[in-house]
PDB file of C-alpha atoms in Angstrom:
ATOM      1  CA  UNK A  12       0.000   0.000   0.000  1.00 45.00           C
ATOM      2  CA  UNK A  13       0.985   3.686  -0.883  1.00 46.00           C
ATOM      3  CA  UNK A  14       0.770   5.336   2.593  1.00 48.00           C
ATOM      4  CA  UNK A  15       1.332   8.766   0.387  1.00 49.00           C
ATOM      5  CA  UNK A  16      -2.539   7.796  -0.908  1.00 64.00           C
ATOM      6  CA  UNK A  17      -5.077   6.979   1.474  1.00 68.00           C
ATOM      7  CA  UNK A  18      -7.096   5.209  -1.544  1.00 85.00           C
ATOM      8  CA  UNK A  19      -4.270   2.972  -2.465  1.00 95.00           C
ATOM      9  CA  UNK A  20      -5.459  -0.803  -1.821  1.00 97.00           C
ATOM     10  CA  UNK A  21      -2.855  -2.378  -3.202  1.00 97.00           C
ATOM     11  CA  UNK A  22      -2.133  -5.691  -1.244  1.00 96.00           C
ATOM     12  CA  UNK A  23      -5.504  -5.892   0.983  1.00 98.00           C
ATOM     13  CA  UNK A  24      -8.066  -8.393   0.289  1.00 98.00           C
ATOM     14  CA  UNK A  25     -12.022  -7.484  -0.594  1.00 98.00           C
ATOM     15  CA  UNK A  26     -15.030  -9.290  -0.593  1.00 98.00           C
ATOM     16  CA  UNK A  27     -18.463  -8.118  -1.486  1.00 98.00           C
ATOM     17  CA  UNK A  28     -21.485 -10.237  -0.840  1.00 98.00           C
ATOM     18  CA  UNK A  29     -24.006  -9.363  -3.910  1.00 95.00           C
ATOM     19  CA  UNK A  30     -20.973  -8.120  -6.121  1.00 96.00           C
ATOM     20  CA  UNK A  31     -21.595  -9.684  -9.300  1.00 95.00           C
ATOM     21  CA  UNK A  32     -24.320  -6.873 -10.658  1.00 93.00           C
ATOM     22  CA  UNK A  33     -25.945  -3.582  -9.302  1.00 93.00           C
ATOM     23  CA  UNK A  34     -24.272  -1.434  -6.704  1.00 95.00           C
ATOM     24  CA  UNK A  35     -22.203  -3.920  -5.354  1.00 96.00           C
ATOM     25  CA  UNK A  36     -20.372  -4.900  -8.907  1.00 96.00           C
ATOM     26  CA  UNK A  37     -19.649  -1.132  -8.667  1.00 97.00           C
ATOM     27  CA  UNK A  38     -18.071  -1.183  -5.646  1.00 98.00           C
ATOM     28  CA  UNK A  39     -16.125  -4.087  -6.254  1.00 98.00           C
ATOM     29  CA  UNK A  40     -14.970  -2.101  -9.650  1.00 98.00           C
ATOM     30  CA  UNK A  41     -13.908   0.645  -7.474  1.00 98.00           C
ATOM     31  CA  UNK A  42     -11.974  -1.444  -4.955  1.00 98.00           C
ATOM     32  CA  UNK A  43     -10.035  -2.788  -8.031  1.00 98.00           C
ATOM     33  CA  UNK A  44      -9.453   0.205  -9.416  1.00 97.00           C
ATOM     34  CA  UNK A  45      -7.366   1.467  -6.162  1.00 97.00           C
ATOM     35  CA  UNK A  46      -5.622  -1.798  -6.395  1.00 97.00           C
ATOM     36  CA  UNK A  47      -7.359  -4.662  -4.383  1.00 98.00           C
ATOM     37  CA  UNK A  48      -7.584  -8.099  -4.879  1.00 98.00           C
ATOM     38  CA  UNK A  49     -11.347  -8.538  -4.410  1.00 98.00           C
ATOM     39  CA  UNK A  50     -13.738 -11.878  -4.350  1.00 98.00           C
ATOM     40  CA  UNK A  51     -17.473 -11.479  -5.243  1.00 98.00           C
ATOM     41  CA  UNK A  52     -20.427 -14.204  -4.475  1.00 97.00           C
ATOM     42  CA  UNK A  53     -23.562 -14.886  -5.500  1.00 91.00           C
ATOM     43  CA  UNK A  54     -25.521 -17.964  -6.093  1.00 88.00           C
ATOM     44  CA  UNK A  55     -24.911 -18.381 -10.054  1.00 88.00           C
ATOM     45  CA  UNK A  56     -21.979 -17.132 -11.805  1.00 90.00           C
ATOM     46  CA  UNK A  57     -22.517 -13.823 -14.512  1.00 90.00           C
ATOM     47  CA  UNK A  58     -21.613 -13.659 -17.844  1.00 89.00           C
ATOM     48  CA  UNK A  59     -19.296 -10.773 -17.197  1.00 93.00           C
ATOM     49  CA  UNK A  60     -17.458 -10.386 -13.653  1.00 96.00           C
ATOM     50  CA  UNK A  61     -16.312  -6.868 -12.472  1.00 96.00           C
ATOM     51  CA  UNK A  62     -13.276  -5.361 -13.944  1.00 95.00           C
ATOM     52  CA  UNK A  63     -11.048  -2.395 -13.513  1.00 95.00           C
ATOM     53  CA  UNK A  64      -7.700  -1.376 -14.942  1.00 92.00           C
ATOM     54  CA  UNK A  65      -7.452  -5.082 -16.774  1.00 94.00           C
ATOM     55  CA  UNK A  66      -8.076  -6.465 -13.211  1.00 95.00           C
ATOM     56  CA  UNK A  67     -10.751  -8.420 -12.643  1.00 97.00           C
ATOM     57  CA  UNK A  68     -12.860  -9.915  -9.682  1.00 98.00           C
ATOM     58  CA  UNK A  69     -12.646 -13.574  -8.485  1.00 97.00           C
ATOM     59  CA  UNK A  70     -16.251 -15.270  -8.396  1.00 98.00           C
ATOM     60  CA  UNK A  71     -16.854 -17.837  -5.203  1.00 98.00           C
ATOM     61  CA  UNK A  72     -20.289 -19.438  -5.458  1.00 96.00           C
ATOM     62  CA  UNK A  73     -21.681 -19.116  -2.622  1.00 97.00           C
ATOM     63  CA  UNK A  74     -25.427 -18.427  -0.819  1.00 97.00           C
ATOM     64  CA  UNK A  75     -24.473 -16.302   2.429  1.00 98.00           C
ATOM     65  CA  UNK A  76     -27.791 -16.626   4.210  1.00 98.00           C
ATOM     66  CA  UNK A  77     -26.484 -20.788   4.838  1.00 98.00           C
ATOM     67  CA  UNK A  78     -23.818 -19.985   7.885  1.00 98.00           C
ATOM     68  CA  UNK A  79     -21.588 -22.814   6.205  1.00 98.00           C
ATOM     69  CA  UNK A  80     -21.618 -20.745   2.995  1.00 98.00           C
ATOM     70  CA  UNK A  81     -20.758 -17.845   4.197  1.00 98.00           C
ATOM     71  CA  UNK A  82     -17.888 -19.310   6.028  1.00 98.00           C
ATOM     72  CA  UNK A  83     -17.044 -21.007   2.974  1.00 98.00           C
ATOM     73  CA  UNK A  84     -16.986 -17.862   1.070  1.00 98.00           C
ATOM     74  CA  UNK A  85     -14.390 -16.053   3.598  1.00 98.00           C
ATOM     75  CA  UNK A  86     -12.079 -19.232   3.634  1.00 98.00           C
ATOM     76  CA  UNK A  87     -12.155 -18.773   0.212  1.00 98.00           C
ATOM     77  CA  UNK A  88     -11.779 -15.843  -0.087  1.00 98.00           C
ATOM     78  CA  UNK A  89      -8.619 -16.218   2.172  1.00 98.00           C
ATOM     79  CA  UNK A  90      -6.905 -19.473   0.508  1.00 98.00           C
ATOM     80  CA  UNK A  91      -6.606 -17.581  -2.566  1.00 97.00           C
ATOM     81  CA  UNK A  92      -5.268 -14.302  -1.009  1.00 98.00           C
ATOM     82  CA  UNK A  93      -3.775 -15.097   2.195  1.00 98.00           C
ATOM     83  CA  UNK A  94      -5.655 -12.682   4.118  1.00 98.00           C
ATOM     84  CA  UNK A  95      -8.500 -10.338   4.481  1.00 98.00           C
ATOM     85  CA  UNK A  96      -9.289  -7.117   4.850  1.00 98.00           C
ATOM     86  CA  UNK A  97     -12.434  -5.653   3.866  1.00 98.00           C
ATOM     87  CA  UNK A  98     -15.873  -6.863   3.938  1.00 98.00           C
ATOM     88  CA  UNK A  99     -18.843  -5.155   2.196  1.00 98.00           C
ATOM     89  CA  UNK A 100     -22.030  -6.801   3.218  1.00 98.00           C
ATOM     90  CA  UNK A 101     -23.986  -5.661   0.447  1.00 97.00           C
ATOM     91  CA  UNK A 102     -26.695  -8.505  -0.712  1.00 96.00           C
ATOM     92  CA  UNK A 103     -29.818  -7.971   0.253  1.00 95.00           C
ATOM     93  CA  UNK A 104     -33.080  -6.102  -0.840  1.00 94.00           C
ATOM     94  CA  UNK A 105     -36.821  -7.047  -1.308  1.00 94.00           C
ATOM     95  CA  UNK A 106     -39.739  -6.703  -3.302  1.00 93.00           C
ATOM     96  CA  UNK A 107     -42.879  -4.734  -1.805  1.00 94.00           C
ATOM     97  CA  UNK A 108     -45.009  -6.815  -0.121  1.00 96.00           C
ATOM     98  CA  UNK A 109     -48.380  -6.408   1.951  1.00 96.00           C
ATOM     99  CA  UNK A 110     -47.444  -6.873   5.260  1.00 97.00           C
ATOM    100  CA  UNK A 111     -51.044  -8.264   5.946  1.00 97.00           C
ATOM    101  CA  UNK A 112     -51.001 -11.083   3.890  1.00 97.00           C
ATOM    102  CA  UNK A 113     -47.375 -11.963   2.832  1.00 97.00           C
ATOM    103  CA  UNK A 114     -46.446 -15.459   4.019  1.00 98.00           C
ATOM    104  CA  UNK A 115     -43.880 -16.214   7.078  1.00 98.00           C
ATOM    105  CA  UNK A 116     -41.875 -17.913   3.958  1.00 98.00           C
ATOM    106  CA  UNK A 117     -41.582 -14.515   2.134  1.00 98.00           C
ATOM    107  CA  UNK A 118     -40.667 -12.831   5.836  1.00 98.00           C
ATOM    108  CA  UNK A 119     -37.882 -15.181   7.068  1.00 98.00           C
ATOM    109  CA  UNK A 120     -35.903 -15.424   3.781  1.00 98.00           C
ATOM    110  CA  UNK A 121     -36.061 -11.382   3.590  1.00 98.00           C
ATOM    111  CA  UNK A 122     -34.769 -11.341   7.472  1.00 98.00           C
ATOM    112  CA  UNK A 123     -31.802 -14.157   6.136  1.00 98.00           C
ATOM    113  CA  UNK A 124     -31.105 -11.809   3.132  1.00 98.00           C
ATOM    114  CA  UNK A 125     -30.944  -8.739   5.034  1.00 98.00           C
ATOM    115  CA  UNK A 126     -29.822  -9.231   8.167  1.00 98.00           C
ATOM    116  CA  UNK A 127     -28.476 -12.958   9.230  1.00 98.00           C
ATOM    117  CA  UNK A 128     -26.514 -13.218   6.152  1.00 98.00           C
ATOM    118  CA  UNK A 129     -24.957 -10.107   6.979  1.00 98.00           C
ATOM    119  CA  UNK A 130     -24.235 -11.404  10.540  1.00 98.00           C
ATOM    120  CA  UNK A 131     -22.982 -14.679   9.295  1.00 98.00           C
ATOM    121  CA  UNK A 132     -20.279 -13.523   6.888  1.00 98.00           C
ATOM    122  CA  UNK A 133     -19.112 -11.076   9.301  1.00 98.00           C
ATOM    123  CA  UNK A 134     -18.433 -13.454  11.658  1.00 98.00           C
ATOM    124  CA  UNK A 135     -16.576 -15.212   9.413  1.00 98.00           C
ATOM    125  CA  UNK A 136     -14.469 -12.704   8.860  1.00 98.00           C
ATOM    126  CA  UNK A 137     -13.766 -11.186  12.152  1.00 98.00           C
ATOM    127  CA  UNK A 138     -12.463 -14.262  12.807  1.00 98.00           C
ATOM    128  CA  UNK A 139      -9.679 -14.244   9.846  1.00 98.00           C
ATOM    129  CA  UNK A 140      -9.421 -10.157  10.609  1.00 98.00           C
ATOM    130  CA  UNK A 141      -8.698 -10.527  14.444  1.00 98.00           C
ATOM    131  CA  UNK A 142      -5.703 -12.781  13.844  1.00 97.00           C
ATOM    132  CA  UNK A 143      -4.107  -9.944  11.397  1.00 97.00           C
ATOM    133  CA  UNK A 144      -1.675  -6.979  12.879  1.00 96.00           C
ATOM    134  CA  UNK A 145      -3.905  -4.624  10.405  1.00 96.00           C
ATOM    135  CA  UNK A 146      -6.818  -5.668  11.720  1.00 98.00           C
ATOM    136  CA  UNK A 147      -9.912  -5.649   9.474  1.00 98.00           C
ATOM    137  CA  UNK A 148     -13.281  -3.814   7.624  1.00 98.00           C
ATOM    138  CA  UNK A 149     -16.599  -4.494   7.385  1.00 98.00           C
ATOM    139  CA  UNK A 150     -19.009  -2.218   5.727  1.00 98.00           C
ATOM    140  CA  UNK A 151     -22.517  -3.271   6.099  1.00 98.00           C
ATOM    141  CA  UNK A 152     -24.533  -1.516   3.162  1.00 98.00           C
ATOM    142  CA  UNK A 153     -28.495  -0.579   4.696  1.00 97.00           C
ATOM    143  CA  UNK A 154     -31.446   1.701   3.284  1.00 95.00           C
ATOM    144  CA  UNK A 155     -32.973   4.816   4.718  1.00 93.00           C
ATOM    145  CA  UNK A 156     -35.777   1.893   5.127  1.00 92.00           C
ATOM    146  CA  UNK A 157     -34.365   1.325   8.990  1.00 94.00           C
ATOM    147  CA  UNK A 158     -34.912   5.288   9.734  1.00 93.00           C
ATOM    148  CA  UNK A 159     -38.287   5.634   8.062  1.00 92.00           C
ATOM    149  CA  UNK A 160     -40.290   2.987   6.443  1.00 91.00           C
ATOM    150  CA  UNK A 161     -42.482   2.982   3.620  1.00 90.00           C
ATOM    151  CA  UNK A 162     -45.696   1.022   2.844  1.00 93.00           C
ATOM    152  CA  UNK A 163     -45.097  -2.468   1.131  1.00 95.00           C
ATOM    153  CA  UNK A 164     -41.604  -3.239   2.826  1.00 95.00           C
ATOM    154  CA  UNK A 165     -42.507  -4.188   6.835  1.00 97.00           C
ATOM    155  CA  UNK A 166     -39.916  -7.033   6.765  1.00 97.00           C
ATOM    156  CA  UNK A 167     -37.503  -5.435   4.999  1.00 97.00           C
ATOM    157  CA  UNK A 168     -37.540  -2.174   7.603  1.00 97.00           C
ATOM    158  CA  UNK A 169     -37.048  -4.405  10.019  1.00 98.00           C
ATOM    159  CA  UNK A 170     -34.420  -6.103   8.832  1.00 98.00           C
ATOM    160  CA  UNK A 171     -32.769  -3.193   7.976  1.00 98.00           C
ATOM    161  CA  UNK A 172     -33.397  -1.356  11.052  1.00 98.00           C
ATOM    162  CA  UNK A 173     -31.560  -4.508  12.610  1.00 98.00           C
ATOM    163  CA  UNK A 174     -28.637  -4.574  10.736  1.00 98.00           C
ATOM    164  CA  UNK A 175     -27.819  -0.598  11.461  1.00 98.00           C
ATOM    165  CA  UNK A 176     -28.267  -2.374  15.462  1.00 98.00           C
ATOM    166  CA  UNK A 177     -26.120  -4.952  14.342  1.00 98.00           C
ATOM    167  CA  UNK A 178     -23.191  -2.729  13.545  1.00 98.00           C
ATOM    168  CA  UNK A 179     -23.346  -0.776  16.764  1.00 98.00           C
ATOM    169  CA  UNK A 180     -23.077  -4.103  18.568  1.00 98.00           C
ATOM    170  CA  UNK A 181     -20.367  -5.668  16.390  1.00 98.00           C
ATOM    171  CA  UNK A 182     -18.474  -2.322  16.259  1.00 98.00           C
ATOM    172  CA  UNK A 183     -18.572  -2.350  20.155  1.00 98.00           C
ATOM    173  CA  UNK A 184     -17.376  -6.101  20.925  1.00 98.00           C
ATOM    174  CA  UNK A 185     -14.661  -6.431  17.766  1.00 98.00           C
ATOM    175  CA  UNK A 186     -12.928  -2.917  17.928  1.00 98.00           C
ATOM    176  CA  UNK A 187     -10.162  -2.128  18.279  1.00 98.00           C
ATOM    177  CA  UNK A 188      -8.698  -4.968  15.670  1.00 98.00           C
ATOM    178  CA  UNK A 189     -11.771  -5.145  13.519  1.00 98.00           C
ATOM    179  CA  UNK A 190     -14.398  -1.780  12.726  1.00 98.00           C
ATOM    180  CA  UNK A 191     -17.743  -2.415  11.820  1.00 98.00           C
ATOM    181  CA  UNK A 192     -19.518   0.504  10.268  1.00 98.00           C
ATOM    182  CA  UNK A 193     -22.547   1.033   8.241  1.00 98.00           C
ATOM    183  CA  UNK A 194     -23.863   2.844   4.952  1.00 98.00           C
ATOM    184  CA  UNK A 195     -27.682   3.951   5.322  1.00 96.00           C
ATOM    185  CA  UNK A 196     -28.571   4.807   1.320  1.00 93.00           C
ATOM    186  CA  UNK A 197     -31.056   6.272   0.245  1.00 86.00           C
ATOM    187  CA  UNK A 198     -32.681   6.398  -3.462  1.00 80.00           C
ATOM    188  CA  UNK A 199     -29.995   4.814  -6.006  1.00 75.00           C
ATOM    189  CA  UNK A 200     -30.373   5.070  -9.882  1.00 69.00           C
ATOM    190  CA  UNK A 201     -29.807   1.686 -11.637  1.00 66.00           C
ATOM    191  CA  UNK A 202     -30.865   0.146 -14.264  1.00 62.00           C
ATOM    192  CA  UNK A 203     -32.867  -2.658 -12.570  1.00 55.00           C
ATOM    193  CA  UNK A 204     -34.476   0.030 -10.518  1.00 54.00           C
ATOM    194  CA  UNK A 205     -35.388   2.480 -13.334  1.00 52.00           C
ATOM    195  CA  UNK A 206     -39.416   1.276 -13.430  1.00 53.00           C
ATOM    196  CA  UNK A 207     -39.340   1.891 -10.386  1.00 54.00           C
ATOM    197  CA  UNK A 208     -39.145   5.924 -10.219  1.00 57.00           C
ATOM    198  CA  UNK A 209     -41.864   6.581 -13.203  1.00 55.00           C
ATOM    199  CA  UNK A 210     -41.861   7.505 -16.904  1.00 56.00           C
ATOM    200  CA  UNK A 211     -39.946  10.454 -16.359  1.00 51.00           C
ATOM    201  CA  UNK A 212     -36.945   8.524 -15.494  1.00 54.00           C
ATOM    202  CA  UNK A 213     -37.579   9.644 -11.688  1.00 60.00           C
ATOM    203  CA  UNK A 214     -37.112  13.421 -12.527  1.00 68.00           C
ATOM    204  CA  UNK A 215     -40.009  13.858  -9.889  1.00 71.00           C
ATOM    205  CA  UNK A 216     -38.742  11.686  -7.695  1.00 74.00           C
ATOM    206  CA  UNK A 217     -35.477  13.966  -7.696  1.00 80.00           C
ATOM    207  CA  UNK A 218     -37.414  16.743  -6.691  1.00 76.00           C
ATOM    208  CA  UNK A 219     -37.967  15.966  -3.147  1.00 78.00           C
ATOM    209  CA  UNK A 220     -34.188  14.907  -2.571  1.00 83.00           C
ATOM    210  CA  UNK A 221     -32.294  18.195  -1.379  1.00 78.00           C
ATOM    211  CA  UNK A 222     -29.374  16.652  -3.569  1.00 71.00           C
ATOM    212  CA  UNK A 223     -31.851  17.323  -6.836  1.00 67.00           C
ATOM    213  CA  UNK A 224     -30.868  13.958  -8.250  1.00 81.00           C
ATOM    214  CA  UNK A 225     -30.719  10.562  -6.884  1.00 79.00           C
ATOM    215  CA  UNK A 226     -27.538   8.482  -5.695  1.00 80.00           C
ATOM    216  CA  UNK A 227     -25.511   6.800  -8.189  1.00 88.00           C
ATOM    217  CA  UNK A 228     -23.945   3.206  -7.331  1.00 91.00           C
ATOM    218  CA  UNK A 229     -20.392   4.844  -7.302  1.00 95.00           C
ATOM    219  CA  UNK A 230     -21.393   7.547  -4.631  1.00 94.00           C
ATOM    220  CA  UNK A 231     -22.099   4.395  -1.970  1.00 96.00           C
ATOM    221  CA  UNK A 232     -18.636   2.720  -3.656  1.00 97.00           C
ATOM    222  CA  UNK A 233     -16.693   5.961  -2.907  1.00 97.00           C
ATOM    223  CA  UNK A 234     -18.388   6.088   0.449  1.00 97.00           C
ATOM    224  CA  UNK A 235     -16.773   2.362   0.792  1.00 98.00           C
ATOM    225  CA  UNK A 236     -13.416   3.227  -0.030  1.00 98.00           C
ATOM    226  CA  UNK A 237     -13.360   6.136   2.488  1.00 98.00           C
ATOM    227  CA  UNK A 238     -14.838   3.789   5.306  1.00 98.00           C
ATOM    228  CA  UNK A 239     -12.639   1.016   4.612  1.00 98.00           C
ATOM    229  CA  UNK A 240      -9.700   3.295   4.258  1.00 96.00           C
ATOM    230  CA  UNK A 241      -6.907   4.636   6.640  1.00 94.00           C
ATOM    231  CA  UNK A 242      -8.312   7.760   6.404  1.00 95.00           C
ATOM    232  CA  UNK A 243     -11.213   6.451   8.395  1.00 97.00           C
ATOM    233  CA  UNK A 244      -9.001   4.836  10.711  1.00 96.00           C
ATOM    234  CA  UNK A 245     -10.656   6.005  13.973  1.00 97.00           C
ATOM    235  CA  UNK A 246     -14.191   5.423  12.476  1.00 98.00           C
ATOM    236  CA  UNK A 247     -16.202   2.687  14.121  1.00 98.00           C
ATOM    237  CA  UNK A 248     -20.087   2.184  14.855  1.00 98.00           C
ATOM    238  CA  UNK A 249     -20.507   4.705  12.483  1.00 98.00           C
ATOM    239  CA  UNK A 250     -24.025   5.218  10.280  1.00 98.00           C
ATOM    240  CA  UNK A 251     -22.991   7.352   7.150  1.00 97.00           C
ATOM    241  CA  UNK A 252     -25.941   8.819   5.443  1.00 95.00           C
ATOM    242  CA  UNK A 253     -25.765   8.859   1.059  1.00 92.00           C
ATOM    243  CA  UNK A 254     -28.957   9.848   0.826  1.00 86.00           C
ATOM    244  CA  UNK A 255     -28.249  13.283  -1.068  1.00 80.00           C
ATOM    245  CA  UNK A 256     -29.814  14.613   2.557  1.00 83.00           C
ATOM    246  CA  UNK A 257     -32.726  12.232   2.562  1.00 80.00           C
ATOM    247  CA  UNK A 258     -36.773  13.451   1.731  1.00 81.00           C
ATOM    248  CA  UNK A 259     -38.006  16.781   1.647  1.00 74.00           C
ATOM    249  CA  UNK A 260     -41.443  16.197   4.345  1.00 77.00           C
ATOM    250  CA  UNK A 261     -44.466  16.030   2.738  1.00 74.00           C
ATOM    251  CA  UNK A 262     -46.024  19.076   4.489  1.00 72.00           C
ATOM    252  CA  UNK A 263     -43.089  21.155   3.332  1.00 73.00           C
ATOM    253  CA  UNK A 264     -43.727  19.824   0.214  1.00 69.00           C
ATOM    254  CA  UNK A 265     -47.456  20.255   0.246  1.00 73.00           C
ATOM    255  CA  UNK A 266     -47.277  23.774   1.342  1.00 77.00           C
ATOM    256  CA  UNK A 267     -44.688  24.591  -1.382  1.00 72.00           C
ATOM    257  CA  UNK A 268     -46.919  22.930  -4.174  1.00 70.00           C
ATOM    258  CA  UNK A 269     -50.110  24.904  -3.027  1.00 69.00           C
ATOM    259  CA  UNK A 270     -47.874  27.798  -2.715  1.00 66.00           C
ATOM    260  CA  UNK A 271     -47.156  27.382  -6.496  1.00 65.00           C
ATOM    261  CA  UNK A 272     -50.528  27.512  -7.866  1.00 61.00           C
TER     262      UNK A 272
END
């Protein structure tokens, strides 16, 4: 590593659950563009695996809400590196669901995704981390969900809202070897999401973010290099907000809109 440049990863070991598309392939780019080796997961392998500066990531199979999985996928991760240094617990979302009628099936596997996945894999790690002199990262990536929920997404509030709990705990019991910190995001423009925000390719959506646009999967990678970073050396238990400044409230905006007319 180039202690000159606080970004410099050469040398240090990444994984990044949920890395093989979306926001998390981005962040694995990014960690391989400042010079990591990094591993991504998922249960089947993509056509095309992140890549930066001719570098590309490793892909372990692997489904991280099994604890034996995501053990697997750290000593892994570790027989072909030799170490570990950063985790980025980034799988996990959910579809909208009625929270009177969805089925305990639907609830427990969001609960795995989100949060006892999470859990798992960093236990895995903090294990491998706690035997290094550097110590260790993990990054747990959650939603502005956990602060305020929305209708259609009870379970996966919940979960969320216990994996930001989650970090304060970890960060408490691991530190000072290992830091566990945590990313709330807020409203993130990909491709998968795009239906999602309306014909007008979420321009009113946009409108109620103080930002005026919404997040972009390399603002929550940069946010991951900083965190993981010796820059943020002294940065534990920590809930950084990318959510451009999160949600205009309604009445403000109500008021404004009447205002307008």
């Amino acid at each position: 590593m180039d202690i000159s440049n606080p970004m410099d990863f050469t040398g240090r070991a990444v994984v990044v659950t949920g890395g093989t598309k979306g926001i998390g392939a981005v962040i694995a780019e990014a960690f391989l563009g400042a010079g990591a080796d990094v591993v991504v997961c998922g249960r089947n392998e993509p056509e095309a695996l992140p890549g930066a500066n001719g570098r590309q990531a490793v892909f372990l199979p692997a489904d991280v809400r099994d604890p034996a999985a995501a053990a697997g996928l750290v000593e892994g991760a570790v027989d072909r590196f030799g170490r570990l240094d950063v985790l980025v617990n980034n799988a996990g979302g959910s579809p909208d669901a009625d929270a009177a009628t969805v089925s305990p099936r639907f609830v427990e596997k969001i609960v795995a995704l989100n949060l006892l996945a999470p859990f798992y894999v960093a236990q895995a790690a903090n294990r491998v981390m706690q035997s290094q002199d550097s110590g260790g990262s993990v990054i747990n990536i959650g939603s502005v969900s956990a602060h305020t929920p929305q209708p259609g997404t009870a379970a996966y509030s919940a979960a969320k809202a216990g994996l930001l709990t989650l970090t304060r705990a970890l960060a408490l019991e691991w530190a000072p070897r290992v830091r566990v910190n945590h990313i709330t995001t807020g409203l993130i423009r990909t491709e998968s999401a795009a239906s999602v925000y309306g014909e007008d390719g979420g321009a009113a959506v946009a409108r109620v973010i103080p930002m005026e646009r919404m997040a972009v999967p390399e603002d929550v990678a940069r946010a991951c290099l900083f965190l993981a970073g010796d820059q943020a050396s002294y940065v534990n238990g920590a809930d950084l907000a990318v959510h451009g400044g999160g949600e205009f409230p309604a009445r403000y905006l109500a008021v404004k809109s009447a205002g307008s007319q």
